XYZ file of C-alpha atoms in Angstrom:
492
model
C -56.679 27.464 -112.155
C -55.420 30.360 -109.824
C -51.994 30.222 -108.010
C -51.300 32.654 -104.917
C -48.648 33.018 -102.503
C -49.577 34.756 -98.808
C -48.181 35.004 -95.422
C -48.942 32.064 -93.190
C -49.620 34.118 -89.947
C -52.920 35.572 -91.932
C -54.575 32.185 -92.209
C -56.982 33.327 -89.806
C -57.927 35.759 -92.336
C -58.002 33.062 -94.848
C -61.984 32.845 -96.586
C -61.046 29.603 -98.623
C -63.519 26.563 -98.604
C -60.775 24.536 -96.811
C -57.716 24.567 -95.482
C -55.230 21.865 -96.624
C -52.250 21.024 -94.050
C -49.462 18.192 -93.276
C -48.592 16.647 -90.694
C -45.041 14.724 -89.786
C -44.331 11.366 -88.109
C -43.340 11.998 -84.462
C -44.201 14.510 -81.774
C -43.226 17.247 -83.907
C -45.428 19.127 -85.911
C -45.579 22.639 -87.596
C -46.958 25.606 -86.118
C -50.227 25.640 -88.058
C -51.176 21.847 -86.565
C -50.272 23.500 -83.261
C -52.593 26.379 -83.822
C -55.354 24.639 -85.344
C -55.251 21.986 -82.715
C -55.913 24.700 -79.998
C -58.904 26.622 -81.463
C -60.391 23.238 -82.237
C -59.513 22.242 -78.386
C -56.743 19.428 -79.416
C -59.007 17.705 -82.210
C -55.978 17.374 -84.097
C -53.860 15.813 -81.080
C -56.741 13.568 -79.869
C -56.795 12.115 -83.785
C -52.929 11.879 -83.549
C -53.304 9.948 -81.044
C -55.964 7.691 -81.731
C -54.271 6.681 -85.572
C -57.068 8.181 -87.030
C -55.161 10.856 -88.939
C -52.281 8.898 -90.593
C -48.945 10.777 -90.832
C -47.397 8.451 -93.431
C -46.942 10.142 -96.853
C -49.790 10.598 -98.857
C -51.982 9.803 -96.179
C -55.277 11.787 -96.154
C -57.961 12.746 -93.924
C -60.689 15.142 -94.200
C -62.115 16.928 -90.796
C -64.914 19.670 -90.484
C -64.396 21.672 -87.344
C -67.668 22.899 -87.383
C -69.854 24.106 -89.573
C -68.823 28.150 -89.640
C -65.272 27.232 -89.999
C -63.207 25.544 -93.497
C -63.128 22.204 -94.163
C -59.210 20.993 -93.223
C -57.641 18.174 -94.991
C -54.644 16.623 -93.390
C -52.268 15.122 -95.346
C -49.413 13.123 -94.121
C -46.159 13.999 -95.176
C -43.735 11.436 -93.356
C -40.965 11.846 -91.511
C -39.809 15.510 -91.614
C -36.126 14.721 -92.286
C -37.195 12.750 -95.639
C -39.140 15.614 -97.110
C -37.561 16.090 -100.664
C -38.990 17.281 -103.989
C -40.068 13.366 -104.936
C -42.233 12.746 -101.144
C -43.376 16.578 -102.014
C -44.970 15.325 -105.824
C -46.510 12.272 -103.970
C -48.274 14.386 -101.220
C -49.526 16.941 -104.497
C -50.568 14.373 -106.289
C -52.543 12.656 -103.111
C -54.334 16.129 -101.783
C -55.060 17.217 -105.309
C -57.159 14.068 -105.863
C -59.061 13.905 -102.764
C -60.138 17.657 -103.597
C -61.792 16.667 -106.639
C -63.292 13.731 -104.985
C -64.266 16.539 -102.681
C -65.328 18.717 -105.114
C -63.931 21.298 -103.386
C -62.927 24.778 -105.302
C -60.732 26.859 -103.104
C -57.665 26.013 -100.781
C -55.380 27.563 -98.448
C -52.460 25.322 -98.209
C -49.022 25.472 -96.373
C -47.184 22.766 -98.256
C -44.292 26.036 -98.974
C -43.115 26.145 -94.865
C -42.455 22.094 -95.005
C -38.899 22.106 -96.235
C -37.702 25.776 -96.844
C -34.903 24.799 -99.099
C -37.422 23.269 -101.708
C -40.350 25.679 -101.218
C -39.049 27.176 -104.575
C -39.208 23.884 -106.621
C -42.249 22.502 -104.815
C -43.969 25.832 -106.055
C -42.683 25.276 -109.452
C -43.840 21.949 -109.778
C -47.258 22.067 -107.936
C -49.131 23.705 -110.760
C -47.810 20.802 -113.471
C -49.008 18.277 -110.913
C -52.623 19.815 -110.717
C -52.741 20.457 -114.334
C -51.536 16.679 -115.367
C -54.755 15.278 -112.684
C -57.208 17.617 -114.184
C -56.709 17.658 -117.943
C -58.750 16.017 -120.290
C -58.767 16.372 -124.538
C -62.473 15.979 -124.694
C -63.166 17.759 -127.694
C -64.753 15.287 -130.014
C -66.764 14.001 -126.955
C -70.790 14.211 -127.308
C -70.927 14.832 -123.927
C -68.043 16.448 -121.925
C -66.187 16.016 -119.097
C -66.686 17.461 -115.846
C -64.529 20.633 -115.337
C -62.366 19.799 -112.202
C -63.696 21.805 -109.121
C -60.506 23.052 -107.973
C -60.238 26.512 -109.446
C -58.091 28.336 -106.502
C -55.132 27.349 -104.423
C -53.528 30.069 -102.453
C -49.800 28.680 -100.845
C -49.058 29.701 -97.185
C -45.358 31.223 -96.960
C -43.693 33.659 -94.485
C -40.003 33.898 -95.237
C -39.723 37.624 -96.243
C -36.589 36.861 -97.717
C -36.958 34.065 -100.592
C -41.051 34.685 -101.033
C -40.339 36.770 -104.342
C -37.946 34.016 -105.499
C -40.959 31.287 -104.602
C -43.313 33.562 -106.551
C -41.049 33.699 -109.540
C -40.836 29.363 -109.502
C -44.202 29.645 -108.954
C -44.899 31.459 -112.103
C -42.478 29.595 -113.579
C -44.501 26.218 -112.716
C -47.769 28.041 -114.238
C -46.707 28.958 -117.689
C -45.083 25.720 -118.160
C -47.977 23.498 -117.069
C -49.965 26.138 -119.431
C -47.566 25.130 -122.725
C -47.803 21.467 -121.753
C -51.548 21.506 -121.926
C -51.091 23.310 -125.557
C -48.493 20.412 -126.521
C -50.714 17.867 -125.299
C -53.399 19.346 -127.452
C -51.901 19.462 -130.383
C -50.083 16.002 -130.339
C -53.941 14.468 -129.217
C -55.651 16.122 -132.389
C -56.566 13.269 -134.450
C -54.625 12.927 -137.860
C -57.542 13.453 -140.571
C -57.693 17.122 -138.406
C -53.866 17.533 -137.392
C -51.863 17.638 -140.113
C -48.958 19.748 -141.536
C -51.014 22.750 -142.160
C -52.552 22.299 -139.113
C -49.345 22.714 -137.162
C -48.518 25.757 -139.471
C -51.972 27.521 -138.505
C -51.145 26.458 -134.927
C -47.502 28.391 -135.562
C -49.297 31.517 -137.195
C -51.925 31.748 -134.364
C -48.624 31.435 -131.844
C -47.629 34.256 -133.775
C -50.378 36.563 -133.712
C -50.719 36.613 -129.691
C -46.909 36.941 -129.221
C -45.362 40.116 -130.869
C -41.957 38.736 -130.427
C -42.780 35.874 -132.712
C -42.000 35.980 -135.891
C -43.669 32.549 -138.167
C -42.674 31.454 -141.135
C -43.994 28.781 -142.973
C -42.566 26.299 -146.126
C -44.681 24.700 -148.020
C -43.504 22.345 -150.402
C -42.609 24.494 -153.271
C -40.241 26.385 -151.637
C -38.746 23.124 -149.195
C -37.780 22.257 -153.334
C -36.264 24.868 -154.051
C -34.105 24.126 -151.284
C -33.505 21.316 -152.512
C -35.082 19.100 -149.081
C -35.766 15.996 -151.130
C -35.054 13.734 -148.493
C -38.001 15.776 -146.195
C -40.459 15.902 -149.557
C -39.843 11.692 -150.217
C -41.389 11.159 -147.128
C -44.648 12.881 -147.705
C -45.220 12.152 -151.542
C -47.176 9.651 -150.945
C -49.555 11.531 -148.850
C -52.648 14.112 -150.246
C -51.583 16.488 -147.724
C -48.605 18.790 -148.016
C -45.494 18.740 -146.146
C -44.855 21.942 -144.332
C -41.874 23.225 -141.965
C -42.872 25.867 -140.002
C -40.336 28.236 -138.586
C -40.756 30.087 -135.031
C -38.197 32.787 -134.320
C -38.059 34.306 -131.050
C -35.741 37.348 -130.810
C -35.603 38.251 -126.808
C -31.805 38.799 -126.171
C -30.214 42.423 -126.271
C -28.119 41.266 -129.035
C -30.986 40.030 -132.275
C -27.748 39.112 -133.948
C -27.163 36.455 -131.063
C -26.729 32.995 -132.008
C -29.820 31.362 -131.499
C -30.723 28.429 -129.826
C -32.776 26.254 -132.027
C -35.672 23.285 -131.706
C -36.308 21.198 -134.413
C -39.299 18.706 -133.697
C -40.037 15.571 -135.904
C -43.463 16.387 -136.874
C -44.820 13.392 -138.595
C -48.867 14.144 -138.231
C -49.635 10.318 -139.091
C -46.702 7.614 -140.177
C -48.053 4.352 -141.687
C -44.939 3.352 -142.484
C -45.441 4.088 -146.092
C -44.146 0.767 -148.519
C -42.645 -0.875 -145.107
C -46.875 -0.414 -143.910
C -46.934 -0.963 -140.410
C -48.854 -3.635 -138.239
C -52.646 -2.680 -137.976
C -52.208 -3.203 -134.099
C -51.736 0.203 -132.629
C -51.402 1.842 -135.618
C -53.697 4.678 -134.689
C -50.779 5.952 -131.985
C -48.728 6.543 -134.841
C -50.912 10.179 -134.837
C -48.250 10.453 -131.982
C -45.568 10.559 -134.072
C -45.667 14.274 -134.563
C -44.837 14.686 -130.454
C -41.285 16.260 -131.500
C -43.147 19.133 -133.497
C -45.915 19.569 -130.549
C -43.026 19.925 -128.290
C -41.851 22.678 -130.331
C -44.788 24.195 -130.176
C -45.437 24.378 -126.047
C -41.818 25.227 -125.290
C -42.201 28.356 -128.068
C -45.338 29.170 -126.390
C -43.541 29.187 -123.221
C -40.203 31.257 -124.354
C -42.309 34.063 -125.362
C -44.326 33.992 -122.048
C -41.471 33.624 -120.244
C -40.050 36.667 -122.063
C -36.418 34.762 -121.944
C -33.161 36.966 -122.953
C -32.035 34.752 -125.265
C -32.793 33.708 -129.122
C -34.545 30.834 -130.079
C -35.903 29.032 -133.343
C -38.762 26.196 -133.404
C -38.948 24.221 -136.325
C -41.645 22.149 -136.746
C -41.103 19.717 -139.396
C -45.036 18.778 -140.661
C -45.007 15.765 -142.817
C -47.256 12.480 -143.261
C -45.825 9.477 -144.541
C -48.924 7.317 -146.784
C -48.301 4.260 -149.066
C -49.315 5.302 -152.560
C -48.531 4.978 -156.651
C -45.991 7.940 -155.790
C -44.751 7.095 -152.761
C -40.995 6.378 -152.160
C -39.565 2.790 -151.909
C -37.169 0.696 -150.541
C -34.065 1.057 -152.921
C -34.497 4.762 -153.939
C -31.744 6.501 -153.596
C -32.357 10.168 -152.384
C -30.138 13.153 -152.528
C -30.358 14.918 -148.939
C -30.282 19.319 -149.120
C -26.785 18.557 -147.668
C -25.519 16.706 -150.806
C -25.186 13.272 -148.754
C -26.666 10.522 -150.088
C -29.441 7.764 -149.197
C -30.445 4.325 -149.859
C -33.485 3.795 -148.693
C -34.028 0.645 -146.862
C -37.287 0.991 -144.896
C -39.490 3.448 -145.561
C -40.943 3.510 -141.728
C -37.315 4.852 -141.454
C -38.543 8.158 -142.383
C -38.120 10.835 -139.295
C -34.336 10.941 -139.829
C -34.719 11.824 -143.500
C -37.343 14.652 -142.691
C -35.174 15.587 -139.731
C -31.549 15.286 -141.977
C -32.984 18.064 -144.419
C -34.484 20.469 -141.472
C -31.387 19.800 -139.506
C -29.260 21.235 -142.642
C -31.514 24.286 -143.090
C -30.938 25.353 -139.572
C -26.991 25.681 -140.310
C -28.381 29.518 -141.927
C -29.118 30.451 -138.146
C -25.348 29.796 -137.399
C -27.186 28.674 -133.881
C -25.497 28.135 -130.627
C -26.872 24.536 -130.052
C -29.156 22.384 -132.056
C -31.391 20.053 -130.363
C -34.160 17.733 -132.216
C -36.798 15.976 -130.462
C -38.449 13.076 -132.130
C -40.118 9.787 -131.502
C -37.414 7.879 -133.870
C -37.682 4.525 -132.686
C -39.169 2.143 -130.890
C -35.611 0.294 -129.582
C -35.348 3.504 -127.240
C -38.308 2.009 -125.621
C -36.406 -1.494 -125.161
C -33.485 0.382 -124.010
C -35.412 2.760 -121.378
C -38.740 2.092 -121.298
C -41.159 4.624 -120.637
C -39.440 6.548 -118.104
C -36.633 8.194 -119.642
C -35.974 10.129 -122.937
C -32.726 9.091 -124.940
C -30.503 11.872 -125.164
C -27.280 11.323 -127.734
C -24.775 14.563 -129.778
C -22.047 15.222 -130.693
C -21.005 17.775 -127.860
C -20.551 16.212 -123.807
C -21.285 19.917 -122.423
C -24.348 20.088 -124.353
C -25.475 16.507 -123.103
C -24.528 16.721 -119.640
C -26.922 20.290 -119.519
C -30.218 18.381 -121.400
C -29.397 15.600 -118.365
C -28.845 17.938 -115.910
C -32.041 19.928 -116.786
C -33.811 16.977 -116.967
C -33.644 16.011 -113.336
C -34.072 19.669 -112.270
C -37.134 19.430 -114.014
C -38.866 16.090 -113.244
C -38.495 14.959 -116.496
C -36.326 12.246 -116.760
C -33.784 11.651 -119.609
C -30.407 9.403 -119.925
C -27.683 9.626 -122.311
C -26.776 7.090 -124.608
C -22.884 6.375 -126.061
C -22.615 7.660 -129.768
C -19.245 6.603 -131.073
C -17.884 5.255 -134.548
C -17.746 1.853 -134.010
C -21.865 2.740 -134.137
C -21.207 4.261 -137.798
C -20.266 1.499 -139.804
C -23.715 0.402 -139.776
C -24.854 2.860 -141.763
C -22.765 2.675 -144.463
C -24.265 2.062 -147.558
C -22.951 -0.238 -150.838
C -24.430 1.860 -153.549
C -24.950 5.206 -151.141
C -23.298 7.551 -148.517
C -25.408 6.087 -145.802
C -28.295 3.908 -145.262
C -31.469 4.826 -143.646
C -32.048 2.048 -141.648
C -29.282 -0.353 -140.074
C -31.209 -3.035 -138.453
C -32.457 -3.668 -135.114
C -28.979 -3.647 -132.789
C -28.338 -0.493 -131.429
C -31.042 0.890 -133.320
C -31.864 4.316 -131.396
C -27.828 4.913 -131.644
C -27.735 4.240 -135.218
C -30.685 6.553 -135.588
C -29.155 9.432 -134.112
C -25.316 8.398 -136.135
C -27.350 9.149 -139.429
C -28.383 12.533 -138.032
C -24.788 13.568 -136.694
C -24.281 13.205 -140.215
C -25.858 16.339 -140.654
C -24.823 18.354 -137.696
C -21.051 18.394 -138.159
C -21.532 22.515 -138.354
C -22.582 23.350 -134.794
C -23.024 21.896 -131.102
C -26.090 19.106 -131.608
C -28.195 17.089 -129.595
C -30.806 14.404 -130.413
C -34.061 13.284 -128.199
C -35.711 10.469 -128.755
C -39.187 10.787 -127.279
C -40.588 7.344 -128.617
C -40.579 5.938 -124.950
C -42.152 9.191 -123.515
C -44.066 11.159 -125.736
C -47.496 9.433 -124.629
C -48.982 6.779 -123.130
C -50.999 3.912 -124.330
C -53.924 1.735 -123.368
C -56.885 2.791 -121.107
C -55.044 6.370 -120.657
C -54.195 6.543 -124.059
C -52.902 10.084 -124.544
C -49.703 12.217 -124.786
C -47.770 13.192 -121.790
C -46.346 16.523 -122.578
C -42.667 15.544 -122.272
C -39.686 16.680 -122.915
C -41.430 20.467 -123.109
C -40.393 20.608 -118.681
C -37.036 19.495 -119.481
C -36.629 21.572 -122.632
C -37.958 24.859 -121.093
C -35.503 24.445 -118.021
C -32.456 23.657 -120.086
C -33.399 27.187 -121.856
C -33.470 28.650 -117.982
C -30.211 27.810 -117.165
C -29.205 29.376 -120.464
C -30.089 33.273 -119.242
């Protein structure tokens, strides 16, 4: 889809199929009603009037002037004074879908002029909204679904002033829809297809269309040699190789900088290995590589953005199968970090991938260290499926994922990590146990990995609540990439 900014005083000069504009409760409207209302000899006022156009937001109604002129749909935006970036999603989301009822392709719409303090963040947002309604991961479909109709919306906006500011959010807005699409894509590809090497040709193609990409990829020999046995347990019961695939992205003056760096739990399929899983829903647990696919879209994104910082993605490709050589509950592992494991449940497996990727990013000597990974289902008790658990060991660093999170849209809260949370992991015949039972469980989780992050500023996302959805709209959402991609923002 196609994204445009122009000046509202040339909408008589505007050739789009139709012409999308609010209206307020009260007397008051904007300028545009006011105009349209007079060449259309107070349609708009008699309609007002007679309730037939609804002002309360969300409210839509379609009008044809006549048959030379565009179609207009009105869309109520309530009262004026209430008009903040949440009533401005609502009234996106509303329009957008009546259009493709519509079928309609191209818009003029002055949604910018509104609330001039938000036009920057409505802008920004706009083209996620559109995207989310209109994508569809239809690729294994016989027959395929109907491309959405809408294919041009050009934004009304006058204020000399802030109008390259609104372009830049709007830009923004675009290449972040554009790498949640890509994450959504990956993290939907079914597991017998999506696998670790999957995710490493997905890293190499990255690679290819950005120059300032460089990919690496580990395949199990050399995670060995590193000595990542905790990472290489996991997957030796599956017929398909682990592999960590590294993403550097060099864009600040400085290529010495210290990086910022992404590691994403990229379990392709977890059956929960000896400690098998219940059949029932089993065939999310493709999902469980949403960490790694996050990676992915907020890399894409970084290099599009052309950001002038450093950054490293690490997507950590495993799959964890029950087999003859699988590991069991009891093993004892030996993490890259020297710190050992008993194993107590082997569906207890994305820490001890993440624990060994989390020690191999210490040779970046990065700035921060954030992992994103759906680690366990108690984050979903704890916030359901609106917010992401954030938990580290640095305040600052959680405050800023927070903080970017509601500047963003995409909600996250942070959880209390203490030591009165790390005596559950202790272990009688280990360092620490992998699994510490169900009380405080997405806490616990993310005490095991601070285990491993004592070396830099680190912060942990669990995504199990918000990585996708289930049921009739089965399907991942995307998130944290919004969240992720403006936390890097503020960073410039």
């Amino acid at each position: 889809m196609k994204y445009s900014i122009k000046n509202s005083s040339l909408i008589t000069l505007q050739k789009e199929e139709c012409l999308v504009v609010t209206v307020q409760l009260g007397k008051k409207q904007t300028s545009l009603i006011k105009d349209i209302d007079e060449s259309t000899k107070g349609m708009i006022s008699q309609l007002l009037k007679s309730g037939d156009i609804n002002c309360e937001l969300g409210k839509t109604t379609f009008l044809y002037a006549s048959p030379n002129s565009p179609k207009i749909l009105v869309v109520g935006c309530g009262q004026a004074k209430n008009f903040d970036i949440n009533a401005a999603k609502k009234m996106i989301q509303a329009a957008t879908k009546e259009l493709i009822t519509k079928q309609v392709k191209n818009i003029s719409w002055d949604i910018l002029t509104l609330n001039p303090a938000i036009s920057g963040e409505i802008a920004k947002q706009l083209p996620q909204i559109t995207s989310e309604l209109t994508y569809s991961f239809d690729q294994f479909k016989s027959t395929k679904s109907e491309k959405p109709s809408l294919q041009k919306v050009t934004l009304l906006y006058s204020d000399k002033k802030t109008i390259k500011h609104v372009e830049s959010q709007l830009s923004q807005g675009q290449i972040i829809a554009n790498a949640i699409v890509s994450t959504k894509n990956i993290a939907n590809m079914p597991s017998n297809i999506g696998n670790a090497k999957y995710l490493a040709e997905q890293g190499k193609s990255l690679g290819k269309q950005h120059s300032s990409l460089k990919v690496t990829c580990l395949g199990e020999k050399e995670l060995a040699k590193l000595n990542m046995n905790a990472y290489l347990a996991v997957g030796r019961g599956s017929a398909n190789e682990s592999i960590m695939t590294v993403i550097e992205y060099h864009g600040a003056k400085d290529k010495k900088a210290k990086p910022y760096v992404l590691v994403g739990k990229g379990l392709t399929f977890d059956s929960g290995g000896i400690s098998i899983k219940p059949s029932a829903g089993m065939d999310e647990m493709k999902y469980d590589m949403c960490g790694a696919a996050t990676v992915f879209g907020v890399m894409q994104a970084v290099a599009e953005l052309k950001l002038p910082i450093n950054v490293v993605g690490v997507m950590a490709g495993c799959e964890n199968m029950p087999d003859g050589n699988s590991y069991r509950p009891g093993d004892i592992l030996t993490t890259m970090s020297g710190t050992t494991v008993e194993i107590i449940n082997t569906d207890a497996e994305g820490r001890l991938v993440l624990c060994d990727a989390l020690t191999y990013v210490e040779r970046f000597q990065p700035k921060t260290v954030i992992d994103i990974a759906t680690l366990t289902g108690a984050c979903i008790i704890a916030l359901g499926h609106h917010y992401t658990g954030v938990m580290g060991n640095n305040a600052e660093l959680t405050e800023q994922l927070v903080k970017s999170s509601n500047q963003a849209g995409d909600k996250a809260w942070s959880l209390p990590i203490d030591s009165d949370f790390q005596e559950q992991i202790k272990s009688t015949c280990a360092d620490i146990v992998n699994a510490a039972g169900r009380d405080g469980g997405t806490i616990t989780a993310a005490c095991f990995l601070s285990r491993f992050t004592e070396k830099y500023q680190w912060a942990h996302l669990d995504i199990a609540g918000t990585a996708w959805k289930s049921g009739a709209n089965k399907g991942a959402t995307g998130r944290p990439v919004a969240m992720l991609i403006q936390y890097l923002l503020n960073q410039k």
